[in-house]
Short mmCIF file of C-alpha atoms in Angstrom, two decimals:
data_model
loop_
_atom_site.label_atom_id
_atom_site.label_comp_id
_atom_site.label_asym_id
_atom_site.label_seq_id
_atom_site.Cartn_x
_atom_site.Cartn_y
_atom_site.Cartn_z
CA MET X 21 45.94 187.17 37.70
CA ILE X 22 49.37 188.35 38.81
CA ILE X 23 49.67 188.68 42.58
CA LEU X 24 52.41 190.34 44.60
CA GLY X 25 52.85 188.64 47.98
CA ILE X 26 54.49 190.19 51.05
CA GLU X 27 55.38 188.28 54.24
CA THR X 28 56.86 189.81 57.43
CA SER X 29 55.08 187.98 60.25
CA CYS X 30 58.21 187.01 62.20
CA ASP X 31 61.86 187.07 61.14
CA GLU X 32 61.76 186.41 57.40
CA THR X 33 61.34 189.34 55.01
CA ALA X 34 59.84 187.86 51.83
CA VAL X 35 58.33 189.04 48.57
CA ALA X 36 57.01 186.90 45.70
CA VAL X 37 55.18 187.30 42.42
CA LEU X 38 52.62 184.70 41.33
CA HIS X 39 50.92 184.12 38.01
CA GLY X 40 47.70 182.28 38.73
CA THR X 41 45.12 180.61 36.51
CA LYS X 42 42.42 178.08 37.27
CA ARG X 43 44.64 175.28 35.97
CA LYS X 44 48.04 176.28 37.33
CA ARG X 45 49.84 178.53 39.78
CA THR X 46 53.38 179.60 38.86
CA LEU X 47 55.76 181.54 41.08
CA LEU X 48 57.59 184.00 38.83
CA SER X 49 59.86 185.06 41.67
CA HIS X 50 60.42 184.14 45.30
CA VAL X 51 62.77 186.28 47.40
CA ILE X 52 63.58 185.78 51.12
CA ALA X 53 65.91 187.75 53.39
CA SER X 54 66.57 185.51 56.40
CA GLN X 55 67.37 186.83 59.87
CA ILE X 56 68.50 183.54 61.39
CA ALA X 57 72.12 184.64 61.74
CA THR X 58 71.01 187.86 63.42
CA HIS X 59 68.83 186.16 66.05
CA ARG X 60 71.03 183.11 66.65
CA GLN X 61 73.17 185.03 69.15
CA TYR X 62 70.04 185.60 71.27
CA GLY X 63 68.78 182.00 71.06
CA GLY X 64 65.47 183.15 69.53
CA VAL X 65 63.71 185.97 67.73
CA VAL X 66 63.91 189.43 69.30
CA PRO X 67 60.81 191.34 68.06
CA GLU X 68 62.39 194.83 68.01
CA VAL X 69 65.43 193.56 66.11
CA ALA X 70 63.20 191.66 63.66
CA ALA X 71 61.16 194.78 62.90
CA ARG X 72 64.27 196.87 62.20
CA GLU X 73 65.62 194.18 59.86
CA HIS X 74 62.30 194.11 57.98
CA ILE X 75 62.51 197.86 57.45
CA LEU X 76 65.99 197.47 55.99
CA ASN X 77 65.13 194.49 53.78
CA ILE X 78 61.60 195.05 52.50
CA ILE X 79 62.32 197.44 49.59
CA PRO X 80 65.42 195.55 48.33
CA CYS X 81 63.35 192.30 48.41
CA LEU X 82 60.53 194.03 46.54
CA ASP X 83 62.89 195.32 43.84
CA ARG X 84 64.50 191.89 43.38
CA ALA X 85 61.14 190.10 43.20
CA LEU X 86 59.80 192.39 40.50
CA LYS X 87 63.02 192.25 38.49
CA GLN X 88 63.25 188.45 38.70
CA ALA X 89 59.64 188.12 37.60
CA HIS X 90 60.12 190.65 34.78
CA ILE X 91 56.92 192.33 35.96
CA ALA X 92 56.17 196.04 36.16
CA PRO X 93 53.87 197.29 38.93
CA GLN X 94 51.25 198.18 36.32
CA ALA X 95 50.85 194.48 35.44
CA LEU X 96 49.88 193.44 38.98
CA SER X 97 46.30 192.42 39.67
CA ALA X 98 46.51 192.76 43.48
CA ILE X 99 48.84 192.95 46.47
CA ALA X 100 48.53 190.23 49.12
CA VAL X 101 50.10 190.73 52.53
CA THR X 102 50.30 188.80 55.78
CA ALA X 103 48.14 190.69 58.27
CA GLY X 104 48.46 188.15 61.12
CA PRO X 105 49.04 186.24 63.25
CA GLY X 106 52.62 187.11 64.20
CA LEU X 107 54.77 189.74 65.87
CA VAL X 108 52.86 192.99 65.69
CA THR X 109 55.94 195.15 65.00
CA SER X 110 57.01 192.82 62.18
CA LEU X 111 53.51 192.57 60.71
CA ARG X 112 53.15 196.34 60.55
CA VAL X 113 56.21 196.70 58.31
CA GLY X 114 54.61 194.45 55.70
CA VAL X 115 51.11 195.85 56.09
CA GLN X 116 52.22 199.48 55.82
CA THR X 117 54.40 198.67 52.81
CA ALA X 118 51.48 196.93 51.08
CA LYS X 119 49.12 199.83 51.84
CA THR X 120 51.60 202.36 50.48
CA LEU X 121 52.14 200.37 47.28
CA SER X 122 48.38 199.89 46.92
CA LEU X 123 47.83 203.65 47.08
CA ALA X 124 50.78 204.53 44.82
CA TRP X 125 50.08 201.84 42.21
CA GLU X 126 46.28 201.85 42.52
CA LYS X 127 46.09 198.13 43.20
CA ARG X 128 43.65 196.09 45.31
CA LEU X 129 44.73 194.77 48.71
CA VAL X 130 44.23 191.25 50.04
CA ALA X 131 44.80 190.52 53.74
CA VAL X 132 46.11 186.99 54.28
CA ASN X 133 46.13 184.91 57.44
CA HIS X 134 49.64 183.48 57.87
CA ILE X 135 48.35 180.04 58.87
CA GLU X 136 46.04 179.91 55.86
CA GLY X 137 49.13 180.80 53.83
CA HIS X 138 50.89 177.66 55.06
CA LEU X 139 47.82 175.65 54.11
CA TYR X 140 47.70 177.11 50.59
CA ALA X 141 51.37 176.40 49.93
CA ASN X 142 50.02 173.01 48.87
CA TRP X 143 48.39 174.69 45.84
CA HIS X 144 51.73 175.90 44.50
CA ASP X 145 51.39 174.21 41.10
CA SER X 146 48.83 172.42 38.94
CA THR X 147 48.20 169.56 41.38
CA VAL X 148 44.51 168.80 41.90
CA ILE X 149 43.67 168.27 45.59
CA LYS X 150 40.50 166.38 46.45
CA PHE X 151 38.09 167.81 49.03
CA PRO X 152 37.49 167.37 51.84
CA ALA X 153 41.21 167.68 52.60
CA LEU X 154 42.72 167.40 56.06
CA CYS X 155 45.81 169.57 56.61
CA LEU X 156 48.32 169.22 59.43
CA ILE X 157 49.95 172.62 59.90
CA VAL X 158 53.09 172.40 62.03
CA SER X 159 55.33 175.39 62.72
CA GLY X 160 57.21 177.18 65.47
CA GLY X 161 54.07 178.84 66.78
CA HIS X 162 51.26 176.58 65.59
CA THR X 163 50.25 172.94 65.49
CA GLU X 164 46.79 172.58 64.01
CA LEU X 165 44.55 170.18 62.15
CA VAL X 166 42.36 171.96 59.60
CA LEU X 167 39.56 170.38 57.56
CA VAL X 168 39.08 172.08 54.18
CA THR X 169 35.80 171.29 52.41
CA GLN X 170 36.32 173.79 49.58
CA HIS X 171 38.34 176.92 48.87
CA GLY X 172 37.64 179.46 51.59
CA ASN X 173 35.75 176.96 53.76
CA HIS X 174 37.87 175.41 56.46
CA THR X 175 37.33 174.29 60.04
CA LEU X 176 39.87 174.05 62.82
CA ILE X 177 39.35 170.60 64.39
CA GLY X 178 42.49 170.29 66.52
CA ARG X 179 45.26 172.48 67.95
CA THR X 180 48.02 172.43 70.53
CA ARG X 181 47.01 173.23 74.09
CA ASP X 182 50.46 174.54 75.00
CA ASP X 183 53.76 174.37 73.10
CA ALA X 184 53.63 174.01 69.33
CA ALA X 185 55.75 171.21 67.87
CA GLY X 186 58.28 173.63 66.39
CA GLU X 187 58.50 175.49 69.69
CA ALA X 188 59.22 172.18 71.46
CA PHE X 189 62.04 171.48 68.98
CA ASP X 190 63.59 174.89 69.75
CA LYS X 191 63.28 174.41 73.52
CA VAL X 192 64.78 170.93 73.50
CA ALA X 193 67.63 172.21 71.33
CA LYS X 194 68.24 174.92 73.95
CA ILE X 195 68.22 172.29 76.73
CA LEU X 196 70.83 170.32 74.80
CA ASN X 197 72.75 173.51 73.91
CA ILE X 198 72.99 172.56 70.24
CA GLY X 199 72.00 175.90 68.70
CA TYR X 200 69.15 177.78 67.02
CA PRO X 201 66.89 177.12 65.20
CA GLY X 202 66.25 173.81 66.89
CA GLY X 203 64.39 171.86 64.21
CA PRO X 204 67.19 171.51 61.65
CA LYS X 205 69.78 170.91 64.41
CA ILE X 206 67.76 168.10 66.00
CA GLN X 207 67.02 166.48 62.64
CA GLN X 208 70.71 166.54 61.75
CA LEU X 209 71.86 164.93 65.01
CA ALA X 210 68.93 162.47 65.07
CA ARG X 211 70.25 160.86 61.88
CA LYS X 212 73.13 159.47 63.94
CA GLY X 213 70.99 158.44 66.90
CA ASN X 214 68.66 155.63 67.95
CA PRO X 215 64.97 156.72 68.02
CA ALA X 216 64.20 153.88 70.46
CA ALA X 217 67.01 154.74 72.88
CA PHE X 218 64.69 156.48 75.36
CA ASP X 219 61.07 155.75 76.17
CA LEU X 220 59.70 159.28 76.01
CA PRO X 221 55.97 160.04 76.39
CA ARG X 222 53.56 160.49 73.43
CA PRO X 223 51.26 163.15 74.96
CA MET X 224 47.53 162.89 74.14
CA LEU X 225 48.18 160.34 71.38
CA ASN X 226 45.38 158.06 72.49
CA ARG X 227 43.12 160.69 74.01
CA GLN X 228 39.78 161.43 72.37
CA GLY X 229 39.74 164.45 70.08
CA TYR X 230 42.40 165.95 67.86
CA ASP X 231 44.22 168.38 70.17
CA PHE X 232 47.97 168.20 70.83
CA SER X 233 50.31 168.90 73.75
CA PHE X 234 54.12 169.01 73.65
CA SER X 235 55.13 170.80 76.86
CA GLY X 236 55.18 167.52 78.82
CA LEU X 237 57.44 165.89 76.25
CA LYS X 238 59.83 168.82 76.45
CA THR X 239 59.83 168.56 80.26
CA ALA X 240 60.50 164.80 80.04
CA VAL X 241 63.66 165.54 78.03
CA LEU X 242 64.70 168.16 80.60
CA TYR X 243 64.36 165.72 83.52
CA LEU X 244 66.10 162.97 81.57
CA ILE X 245 69.13 165.22 81.15
CA LYS X 246 69.07 166.49 84.72
CA ASN X 247 68.44 163.21 86.52
CA ALA X 248 70.09 160.55 84.38
CA TYR X 249 73.11 162.50 83.14
CA ARG X 250 73.34 165.53 85.38
CA GLY X 251 74.41 167.52 82.35
CA LYS X 252 77.44 165.33 81.61
CA ASN X 253 78.18 162.78 78.87
CA ILE X 254 74.76 163.28 77.33
CA PRO X 255 74.08 160.95 74.37
CA THR X 256 72.83 163.91 72.36
CA ASN X 257 72.24 162.02 69.13
CA ASP X 258 70.05 159.43 70.87
CA VAL X 259 68.12 162.09 72.80
CA CYS X 260 67.45 163.99 69.57
CA ALA X 261 66.36 160.86 67.73
CA SER X 262 64.07 159.74 70.56
CA PHE X 263 62.52 163.18 70.99
CA GLN X 264 61.99 163.64 67.26
CA GLN X 265 60.34 160.24 66.96
CA ALA X 266 58.02 160.95 69.86
CA VAL X 267 56.83 164.16 68.20
CA ILE X 268 56.37 162.41 64.85
CA ASP X 269 54.41 159.54 66.42
CA VAL X 270 51.95 162.01 67.93
CA LEU X 271 51.57 164.11 64.78
CA VAL X 272 51.16 161.11 62.48
CA GLY X 273 48.89 159.16 64.82
CA LYS X 274 46.50 162.06 65.42
CA THR X 275 46.40 163.04 61.74
CA VAL X 276 45.70 159.53 60.47
CA ARG X 277 42.94 158.97 63.02
CA ALA X 278 41.37 162.34 62.19
CA ALA X 279 41.54 161.65 58.45
CA MET X 280 39.69 158.35 58.91
CA GLU X 281 37.05 159.76 61.26
CA VAL X 282 36.21 162.92 59.24
CA GLY X 283 36.18 161.11 55.89
CA ALA X 284 39.05 163.06 54.29
CA ARG X 285 39.78 162.37 50.63
CA SER X 286 43.33 163.75 50.83
CA VAL X 287 45.85 164.68 53.51
CA LEU X 288 48.12 167.75 53.44
CA LEU X 289 51.18 168.72 55.46
CA ALA X 290 52.38 172.31 55.80
CA GLY X 291 54.38 174.69 57.98
CA GLY X 292 58.03 175.01 58.93
CA VAL X 293 58.21 171.61 60.67
CA ALA X 294 56.89 170.06 57.44
CA ALA X 295 60.48 170.46 56.22
CA ASN X 296 61.43 167.63 58.63
CA ALA X 297 62.24 164.70 56.34
CA PRO X 298 61.28 161.83 58.73
CA LEU X 299 57.90 163.50 59.40
CA ARG X 300 57.21 163.85 55.67
CA GLU X 301 58.19 160.26 54.96
CA GLN X 302 56.34 158.67 57.88
CA LEU X 303 53.14 160.66 57.35
CA ARG X 304 53.20 159.88 53.62
CA SER X 305 53.59 156.18 54.39
CA ALA X 306 50.83 156.16 57.03
CA VAL X 307 48.39 158.05 54.80
CA GLY X 308 49.11 155.57 52.02
CA ASN X 309 47.82 152.79 54.28
CA ILE X 310 44.45 154.40 55.06
CA GLY X 311 41.57 152.34 53.64
CA ALA X 312 41.86 149.86 50.82
CA SER X 313 44.02 151.98 48.52
CA GLY X 314 45.31 154.82 50.71
CA LEU X 315 44.72 158.55 50.43
CA PRO X 316 46.58 161.11 48.29
CA PHE X 317 49.25 162.94 50.29
CA HIS X 318 50.47 166.44 49.46
CA THR X 319 53.15 168.65 50.95
CA PRO X 320 54.91 171.75 49.55
CA PRO X 321 58.55 171.77 48.44
CA ILE X 322 60.91 172.56 51.32
CA GLU X 323 61.34 176.20 50.29
CA LEU X 324 57.58 176.77 50.67
CA CYS X 325 57.32 175.13 54.10
CA THR X 326 59.13 177.76 56.13
CA ASP X 327 57.84 181.35 56.16
CA ASN X 328 57.76 182.72 52.61
CA ALA X 329 55.82 185.12 50.42
CA GLY X 330 55.01 182.53 47.78
CA MET X 331 52.35 181.00 50.00
CA ILE X 332 50.95 184.47 50.70
CA ALA X 333 50.67 185.21 46.98
CA ILE X 334 48.94 181.85 46.38
CA THR X 335 46.45 182.50 49.17
CA GLY X 336 45.93 186.01 47.87
CA TYR X 337 45.12 184.60 44.45
CA TYR X 338 42.39 182.33 45.80
CA ARG X 339 40.97 185.11 47.99
CA ALA X 340 40.98 187.51 45.03
CA LEU X 341 39.04 184.95 42.98
CA ARG X 342 36.30 185.25 45.60
CA LYS X 343 36.61 189.08 45.68
CA ARG X 344 37.84 188.99 49.29
CA TYR X 345 39.63 192.33 49.10
CA SER X 346 40.55 194.59 52.00
CA ALA X 347 39.95 198.32 52.27
CA TRP X 348 43.08 200.47 52.28
CA ASN X 349 41.87 202.66 55.14
CA THR X 350 40.89 199.80 57.49
CA LEU X 351 43.58 197.14 56.90
CA ASP X 352 45.76 196.69 59.97
CA ALA X 353 48.06 194.17 61.62
CA TYR X 354 46.23 191.47 63.62
CA PRO X 355 48.85 189.69 65.79
CA ASN X 356 46.28 187.25 67.27
CA TRP X 357 44.28 186.60 64.09
CA GLU X 358 42.96 183.07 64.40
CA LEU X 359 42.21 180.79 61.48
CA VAL X 360 38.46 180.10 61.45
#
């Protein structure tokens, strides 16, 4: 099958074309129009601005994706689009575009959950992933542990109770006044810092269950800056390194314990924060020490960790295999669509 994927859930306008078979998935094109420079001046994403940018970028991205893939619309098997969760005004740009193309080109529609898209980025090539697989999905809006027993059958076993890990990165970056987006900035400065410089909390690390919490860690950084340094001569590199390590310790510790207790045969990492190199390295190492011979560890290439349409096309392929199509006249944007 050849699947066109469209992603507009937040501030990335993305279109991709996937050729999928049972043995291998190949991205024929992968186009992203980023809005980071636009939103940086506001310190975060402004929904109305994001929606207007999507309107401007969606057709140029579509044209580029089809040209790069050397695919005519007639060759498409289906159109997959992110229907939620996300910013409702942004989602509607992608959904309405997909519905229009579906009607004009007479192609089936596949509604894709954005979080499931992050999960399926791990199936971007011919790699065989053993079930049950435990996936840690970490992004700006989500921190979740999902147990996948087979394609289309997954269970949410843990989630954040407040701030997501990526959201905490952005808020700490704002506290330190080092710029937006926070994740890459903190990782860059943390390379020059000491991760053991400050004894920051590891929220809920040893608590029963698999839920997360990062608001207390963010607040601990805020009080450290206010009380110990009063906003002056802040050892930014050490604060970044200590904060980043605290987040990683919680994510790795919870994931490893969950993998052991649920009997996972492989561990996956996905989402925007999965682009964090220390997290990837430390989780890979920890998973390799589970049991007598370790567990297989999988994570997408960096370009498929942040929001992209490749992951939407991959998910659309697997949903189309199961005939999980959406009706043109009922498909809508679902900003609070939960992964179940």
